[in-house]
Short mmCIF file of C-alpha atoms in Angstrom, two decimals:
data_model
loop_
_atom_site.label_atom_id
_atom_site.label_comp_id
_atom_site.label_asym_id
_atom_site.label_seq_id
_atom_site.Cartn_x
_atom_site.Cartn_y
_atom_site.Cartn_z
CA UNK P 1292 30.46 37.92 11.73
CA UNK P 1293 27.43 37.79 13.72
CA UNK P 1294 27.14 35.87 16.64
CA UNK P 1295 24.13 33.05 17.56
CA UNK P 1296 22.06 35.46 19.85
CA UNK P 1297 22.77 38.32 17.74
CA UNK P 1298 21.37 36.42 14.28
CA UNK P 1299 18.55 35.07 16.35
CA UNK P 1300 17.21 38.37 17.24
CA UNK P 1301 17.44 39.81 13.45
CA UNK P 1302 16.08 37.00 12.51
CA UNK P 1303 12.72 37.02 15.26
CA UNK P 1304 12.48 40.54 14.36
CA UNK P 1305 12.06 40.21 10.32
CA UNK P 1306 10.06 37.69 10.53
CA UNK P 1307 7.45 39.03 13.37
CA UNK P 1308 7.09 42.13 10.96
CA UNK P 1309 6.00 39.72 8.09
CA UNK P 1310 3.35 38.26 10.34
CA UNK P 1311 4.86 34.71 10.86
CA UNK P 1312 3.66 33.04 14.25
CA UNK P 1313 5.94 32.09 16.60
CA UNK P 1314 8.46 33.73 15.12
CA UNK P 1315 11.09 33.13 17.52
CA UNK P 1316 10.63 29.87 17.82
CA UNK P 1317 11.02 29.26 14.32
CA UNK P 1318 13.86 31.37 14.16
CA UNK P 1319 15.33 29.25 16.47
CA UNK P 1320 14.56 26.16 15.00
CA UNK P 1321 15.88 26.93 11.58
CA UNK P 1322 19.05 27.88 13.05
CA UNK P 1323 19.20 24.33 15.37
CA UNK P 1324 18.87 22.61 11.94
CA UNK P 1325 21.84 24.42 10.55
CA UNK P 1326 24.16 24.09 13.14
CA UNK P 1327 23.13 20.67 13.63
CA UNK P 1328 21.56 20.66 17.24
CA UNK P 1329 18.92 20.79 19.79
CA UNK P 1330 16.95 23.81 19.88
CA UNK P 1331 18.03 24.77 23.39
CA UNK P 1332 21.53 24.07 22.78
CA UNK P 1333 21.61 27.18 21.14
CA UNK P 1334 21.24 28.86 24.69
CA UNK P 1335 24.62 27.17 25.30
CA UNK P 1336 26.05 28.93 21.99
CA UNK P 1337 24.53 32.44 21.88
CA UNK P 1338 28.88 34.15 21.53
CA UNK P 1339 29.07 31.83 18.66
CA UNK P 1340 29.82 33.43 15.70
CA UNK P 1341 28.49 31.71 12.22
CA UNK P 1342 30.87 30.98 9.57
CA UNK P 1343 29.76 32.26 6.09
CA UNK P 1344 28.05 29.27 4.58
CA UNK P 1345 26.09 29.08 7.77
CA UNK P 1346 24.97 32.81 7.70
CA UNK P 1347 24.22 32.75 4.36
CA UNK P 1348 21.99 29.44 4.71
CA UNK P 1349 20.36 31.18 7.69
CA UNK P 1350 19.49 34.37 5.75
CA UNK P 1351 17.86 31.59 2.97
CA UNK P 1352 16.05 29.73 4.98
CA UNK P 1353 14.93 33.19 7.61
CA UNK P 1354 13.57 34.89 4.05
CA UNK P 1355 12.14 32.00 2.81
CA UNK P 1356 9.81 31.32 5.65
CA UNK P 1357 9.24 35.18 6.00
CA UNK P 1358 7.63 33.97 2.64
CA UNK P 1359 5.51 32.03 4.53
CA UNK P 1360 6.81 28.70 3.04
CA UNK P 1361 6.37 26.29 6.10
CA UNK P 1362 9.51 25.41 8.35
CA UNK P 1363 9.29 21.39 7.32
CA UNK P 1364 9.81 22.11 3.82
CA UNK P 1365 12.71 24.36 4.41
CA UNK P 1366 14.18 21.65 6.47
CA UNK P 1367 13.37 18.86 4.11
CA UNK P 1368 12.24 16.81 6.91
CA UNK P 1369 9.44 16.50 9.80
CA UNK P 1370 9.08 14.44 12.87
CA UNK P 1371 5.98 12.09 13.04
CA UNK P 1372 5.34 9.29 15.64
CA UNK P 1373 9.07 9.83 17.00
CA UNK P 1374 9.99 8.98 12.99
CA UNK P 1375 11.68 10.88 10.27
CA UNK P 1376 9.90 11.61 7.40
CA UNK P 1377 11.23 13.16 4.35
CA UNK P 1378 8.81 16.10 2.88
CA UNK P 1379 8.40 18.94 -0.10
CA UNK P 1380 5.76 20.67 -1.70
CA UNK P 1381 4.44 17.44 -3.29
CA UNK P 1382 3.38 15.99 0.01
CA UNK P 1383 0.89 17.38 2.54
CA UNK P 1384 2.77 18.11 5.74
CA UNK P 1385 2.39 15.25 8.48
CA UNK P 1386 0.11 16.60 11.40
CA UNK P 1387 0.05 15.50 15.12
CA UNK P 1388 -3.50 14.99 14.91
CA UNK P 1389 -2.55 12.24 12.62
CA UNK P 1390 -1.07 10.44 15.19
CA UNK P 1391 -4.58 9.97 17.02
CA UNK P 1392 -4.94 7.75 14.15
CA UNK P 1393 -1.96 5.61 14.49
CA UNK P 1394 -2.70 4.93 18.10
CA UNK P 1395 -6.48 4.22 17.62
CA UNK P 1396 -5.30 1.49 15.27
CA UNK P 1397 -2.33 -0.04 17.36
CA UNK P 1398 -5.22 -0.05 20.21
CA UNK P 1399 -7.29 -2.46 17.88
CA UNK P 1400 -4.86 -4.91 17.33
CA UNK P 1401 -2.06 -6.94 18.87
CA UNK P 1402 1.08 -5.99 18.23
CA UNK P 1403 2.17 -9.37 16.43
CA UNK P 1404 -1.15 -9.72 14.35
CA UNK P 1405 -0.36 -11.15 10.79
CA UNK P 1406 -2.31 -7.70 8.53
CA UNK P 1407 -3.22 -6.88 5.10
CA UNK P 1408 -3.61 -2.94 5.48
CA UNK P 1409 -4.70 -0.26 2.86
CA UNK P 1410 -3.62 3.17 2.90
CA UNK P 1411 -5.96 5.15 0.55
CA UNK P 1412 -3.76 8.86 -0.18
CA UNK P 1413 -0.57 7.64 1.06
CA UNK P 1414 1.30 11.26 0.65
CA UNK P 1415 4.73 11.32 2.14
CA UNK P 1416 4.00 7.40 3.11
CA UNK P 1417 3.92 8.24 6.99
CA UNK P 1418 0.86 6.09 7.76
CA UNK P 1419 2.06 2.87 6.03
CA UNK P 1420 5.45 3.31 6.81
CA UNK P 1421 4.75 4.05 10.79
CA UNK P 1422 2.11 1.43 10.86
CA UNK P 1423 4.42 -1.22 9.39
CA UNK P 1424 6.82 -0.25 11.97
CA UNK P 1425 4.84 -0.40 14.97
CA UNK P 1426 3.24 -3.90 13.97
CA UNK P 1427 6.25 -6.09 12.04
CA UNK P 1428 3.85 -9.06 10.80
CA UNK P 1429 1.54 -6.71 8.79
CA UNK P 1430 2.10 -6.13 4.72
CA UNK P 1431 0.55 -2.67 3.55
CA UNK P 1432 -0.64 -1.20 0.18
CA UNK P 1433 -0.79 2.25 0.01
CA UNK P 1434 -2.48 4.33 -3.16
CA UNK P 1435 -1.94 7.87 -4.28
CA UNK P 1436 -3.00 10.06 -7.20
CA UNK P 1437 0.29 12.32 -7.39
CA UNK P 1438 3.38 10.21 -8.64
CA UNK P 1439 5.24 13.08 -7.04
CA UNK P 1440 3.67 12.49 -3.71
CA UNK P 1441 4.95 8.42 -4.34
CA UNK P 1442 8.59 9.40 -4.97
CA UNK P 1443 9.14 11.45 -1.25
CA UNK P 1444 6.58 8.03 -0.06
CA UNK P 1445 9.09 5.64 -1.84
CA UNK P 1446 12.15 7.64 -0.22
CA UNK P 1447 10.74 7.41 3.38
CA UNK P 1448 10.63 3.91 2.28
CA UNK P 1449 14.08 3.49 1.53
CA UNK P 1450 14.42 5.19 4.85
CA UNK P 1451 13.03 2.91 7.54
CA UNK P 1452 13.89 -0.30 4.88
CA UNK P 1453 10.50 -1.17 4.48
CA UNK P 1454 10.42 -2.10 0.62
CA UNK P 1455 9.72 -5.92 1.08
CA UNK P 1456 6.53 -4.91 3.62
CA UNK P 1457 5.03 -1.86 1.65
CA UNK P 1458 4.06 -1.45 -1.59
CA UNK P 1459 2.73 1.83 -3.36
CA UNK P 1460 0.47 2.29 -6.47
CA UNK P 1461 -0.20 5.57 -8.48
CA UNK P 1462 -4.18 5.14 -8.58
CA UNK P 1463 -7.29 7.28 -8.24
CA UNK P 1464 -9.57 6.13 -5.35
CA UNK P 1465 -12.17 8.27 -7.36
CA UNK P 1466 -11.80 6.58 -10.59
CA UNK P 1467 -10.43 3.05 -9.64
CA UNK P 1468 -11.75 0.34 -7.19
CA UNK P 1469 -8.31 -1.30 -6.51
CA UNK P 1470 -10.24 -4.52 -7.76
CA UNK P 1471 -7.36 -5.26 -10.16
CA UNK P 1472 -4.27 -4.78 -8.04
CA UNK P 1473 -5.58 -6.00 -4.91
CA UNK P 1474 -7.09 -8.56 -2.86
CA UNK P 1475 -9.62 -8.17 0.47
CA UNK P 1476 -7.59 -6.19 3.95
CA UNK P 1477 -8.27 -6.59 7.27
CA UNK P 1478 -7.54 -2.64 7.64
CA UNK P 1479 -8.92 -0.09 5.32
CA UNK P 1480 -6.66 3.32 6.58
CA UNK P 1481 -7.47 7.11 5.27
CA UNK P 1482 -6.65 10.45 6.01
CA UNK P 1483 -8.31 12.19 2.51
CA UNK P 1484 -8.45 15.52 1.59
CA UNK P 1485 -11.49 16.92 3.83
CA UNK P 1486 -11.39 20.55 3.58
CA UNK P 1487 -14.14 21.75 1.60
CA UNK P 1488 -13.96 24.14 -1.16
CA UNK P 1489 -15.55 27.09 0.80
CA UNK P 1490 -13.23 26.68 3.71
CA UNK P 1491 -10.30 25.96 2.34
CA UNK P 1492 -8.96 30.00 0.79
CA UNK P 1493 -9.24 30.72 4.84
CA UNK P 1494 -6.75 28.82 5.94
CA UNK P 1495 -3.34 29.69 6.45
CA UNK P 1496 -1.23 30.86 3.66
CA UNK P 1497 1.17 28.07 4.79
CA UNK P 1498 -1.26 25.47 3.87
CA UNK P 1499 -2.86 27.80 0.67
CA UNK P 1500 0.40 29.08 -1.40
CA UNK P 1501 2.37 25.82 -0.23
CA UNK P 1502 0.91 22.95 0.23
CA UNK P 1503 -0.55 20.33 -2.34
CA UNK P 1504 -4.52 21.39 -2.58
CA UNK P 1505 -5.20 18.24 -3.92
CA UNK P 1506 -4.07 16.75 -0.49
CA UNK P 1507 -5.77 19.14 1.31
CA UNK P 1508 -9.43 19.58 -0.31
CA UNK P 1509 -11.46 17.44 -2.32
CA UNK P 1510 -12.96 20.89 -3.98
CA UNK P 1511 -16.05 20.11 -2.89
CA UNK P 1512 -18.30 19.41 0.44
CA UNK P 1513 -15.27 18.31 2.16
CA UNK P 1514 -16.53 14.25 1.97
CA UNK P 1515 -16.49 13.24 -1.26
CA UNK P 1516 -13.64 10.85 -0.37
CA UNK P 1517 -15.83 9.58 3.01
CA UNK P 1518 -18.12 8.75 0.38
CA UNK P 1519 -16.24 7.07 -2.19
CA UNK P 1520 -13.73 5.11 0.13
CA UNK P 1521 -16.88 3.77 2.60
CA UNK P 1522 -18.80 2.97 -0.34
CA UNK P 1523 -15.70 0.92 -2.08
CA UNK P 1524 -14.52 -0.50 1.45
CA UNK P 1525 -17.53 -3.28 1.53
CA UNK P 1526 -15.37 -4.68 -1.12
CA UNK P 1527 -12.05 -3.96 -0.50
CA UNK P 1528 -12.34 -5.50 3.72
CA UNK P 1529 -12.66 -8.83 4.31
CA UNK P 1530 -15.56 -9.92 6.68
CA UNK P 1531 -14.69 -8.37 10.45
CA UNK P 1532 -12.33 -6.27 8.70
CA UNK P 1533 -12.10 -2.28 9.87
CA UNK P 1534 -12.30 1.22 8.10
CA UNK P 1535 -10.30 3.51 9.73
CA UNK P 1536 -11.06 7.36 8.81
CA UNK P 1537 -9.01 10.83 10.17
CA UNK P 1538 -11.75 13.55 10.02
CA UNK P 1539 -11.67 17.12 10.23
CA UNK P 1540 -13.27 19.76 13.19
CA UNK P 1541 -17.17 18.76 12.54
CA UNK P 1542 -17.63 16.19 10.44
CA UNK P 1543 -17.42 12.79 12.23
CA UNK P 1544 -21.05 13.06 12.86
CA UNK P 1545 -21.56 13.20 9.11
CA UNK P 1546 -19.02 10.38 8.25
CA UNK P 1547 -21.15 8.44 11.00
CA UNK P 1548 -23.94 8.65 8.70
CA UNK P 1549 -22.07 7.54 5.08
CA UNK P 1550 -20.49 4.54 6.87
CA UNK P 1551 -23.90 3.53 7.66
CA UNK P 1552 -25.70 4.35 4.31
CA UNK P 1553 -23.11 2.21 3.01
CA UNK P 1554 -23.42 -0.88 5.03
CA UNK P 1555 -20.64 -0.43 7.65
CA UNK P 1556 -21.20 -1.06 11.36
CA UNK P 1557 -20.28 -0.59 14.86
CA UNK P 1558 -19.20 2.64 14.38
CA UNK P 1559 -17.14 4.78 17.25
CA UNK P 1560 -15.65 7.87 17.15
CA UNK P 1561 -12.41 8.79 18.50
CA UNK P 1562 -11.08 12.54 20.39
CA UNK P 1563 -8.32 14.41 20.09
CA UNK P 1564 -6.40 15.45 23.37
CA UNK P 1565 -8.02 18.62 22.89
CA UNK P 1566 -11.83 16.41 22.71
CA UNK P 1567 -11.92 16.89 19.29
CA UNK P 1568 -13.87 14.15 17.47
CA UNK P 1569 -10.71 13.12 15.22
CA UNK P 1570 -11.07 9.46 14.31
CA UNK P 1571 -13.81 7.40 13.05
CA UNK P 1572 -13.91 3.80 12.71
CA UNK P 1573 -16.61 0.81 11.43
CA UNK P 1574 -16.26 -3.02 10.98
CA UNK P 1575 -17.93 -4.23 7.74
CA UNK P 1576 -20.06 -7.54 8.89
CA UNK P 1577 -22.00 -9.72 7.13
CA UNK P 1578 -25.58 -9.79 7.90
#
């Protein structure tokens, strides 16, 4: 039987020939998640030697991300905002850029402020479900196209026992204006698909062979969705109320612009730690 160190360094050494980043690092963390602890405990375990069911797991989970399949779908599980999340290839992968967006919200409002919030492209439900969390008066609706996407959402749900606070509905933002299932928010929250069709066979094969491209690109310029959601949010807030957009590397000057063709105001635009324009935010007000 091999030991810890000894599968760790078979394993960093396969996967560094396939051209996987990191590669000891994930090595290491697939083998944490098997054994069932912290990543540096392993440093206290490297004579260990794994059992069968945990070599053979190992040598699963090692080839399937030489495959390039991305470590939080091996898993079954990521870490956002300090939360578990369940994921799998119907749901985009929760990003710590995402998180920009959580805060620049939680900044806006009090912490025991009674909201009506709308997540447009809900995916593994990590917006509502964090949001609801960090402010326990609010009620959220959160849309997606993919009734895949809903069942991992409705699972992370079940999760942080959030069913009487969040609600989902299998919608198209492009085709349907909510108008039927919903009344006016005080939040209008979105992190759409914004990779545009030209950039998005560059990326990594991570995000290319695994990930849903629906959740990724719009197939398009990359703001279709700025479009349709700022357009559709003069009905959906209620006077005062706030749109709240994630945007990708480059394009908060041009969301600027559709919020404004579209009637929204006081718009500000929020960086990354690494100053990367990330967030964008208006207020719909009545003239």
């Amino acid at each position: 039987m091999l030991t810890v160190l000894e599968s760790l360094k078979l394993s960093t050494t396969f996967l560094e020939n396939k051209g996987i980043e990191s590669a000891r690092m994930n090595a290491e963390l697939l083998l944490s998640h098997i054994l069932n602890c912290g990543r540096m405990d392993l440093y206290l375990r490297y004579n260990q030697p794994l059992n069968s069911f945990e070599t053979t797991t190992y040598r699963e989970y090692i080839s399937r991300r030489g495959n390039f399949e991305p470590y939080q779908y091996i898993v079954g599980e990521v870490e956002f905002y300090g939360l578990k999340f369940f994921v799998n290839k119907n749901v985009l992968i929760p990003r710590q850029e995402t998180e920009i967006l959580i805060d620049t919200i939680l900044q806006k409002y009090p912490k025991d402020a009674e909201l009506k919030i709308l997540d447009i492209g809900t995916g593994s439900g990590n917006i509502p479900i964090t949001l609801a969390l960090n402010l326990p008066n609010s009620k959220i609706i959160s849309v997606d196209v993919s009734d895949k996407a809903l069942k991992v959402a409705e699972k992370n749900r079940e999760l942080h026992d959030l069913k009487s606070r969040v609600g989902f509905i299998n919608t198209d933002i492009l085709e349907n204006d909510l108008a039927k299932y919903v009344d006016t928010f005080d939040i209008v929250v979105s992190n759409p698909p914004y990779v545009n069709n030209k950039e998005f066979p560059t990326l990594q094969k991570e995000i290319t062979d695994f990930e849903p491209d629906i959740a990724v690109t719009d197939f398009s310029d990359g703001l279709k969705f700025y479009r349709e959601i700022s357009n559709k949010s003069m009905k959906l807030l209620k006077n005062s109320g706030m749109l709240f957009f994630e945007v990708g590397q480059e394009q908060a000057d041009d969301v600027k612009t559709i919020m404004k063709k579209n009637g929204l105001s006081k718009i500000e635009i929020v960086k990354d730690l690494s100053e990367i324009e990330r967030v964008v935010i208006s207020t719909k007000e009545l003239s």
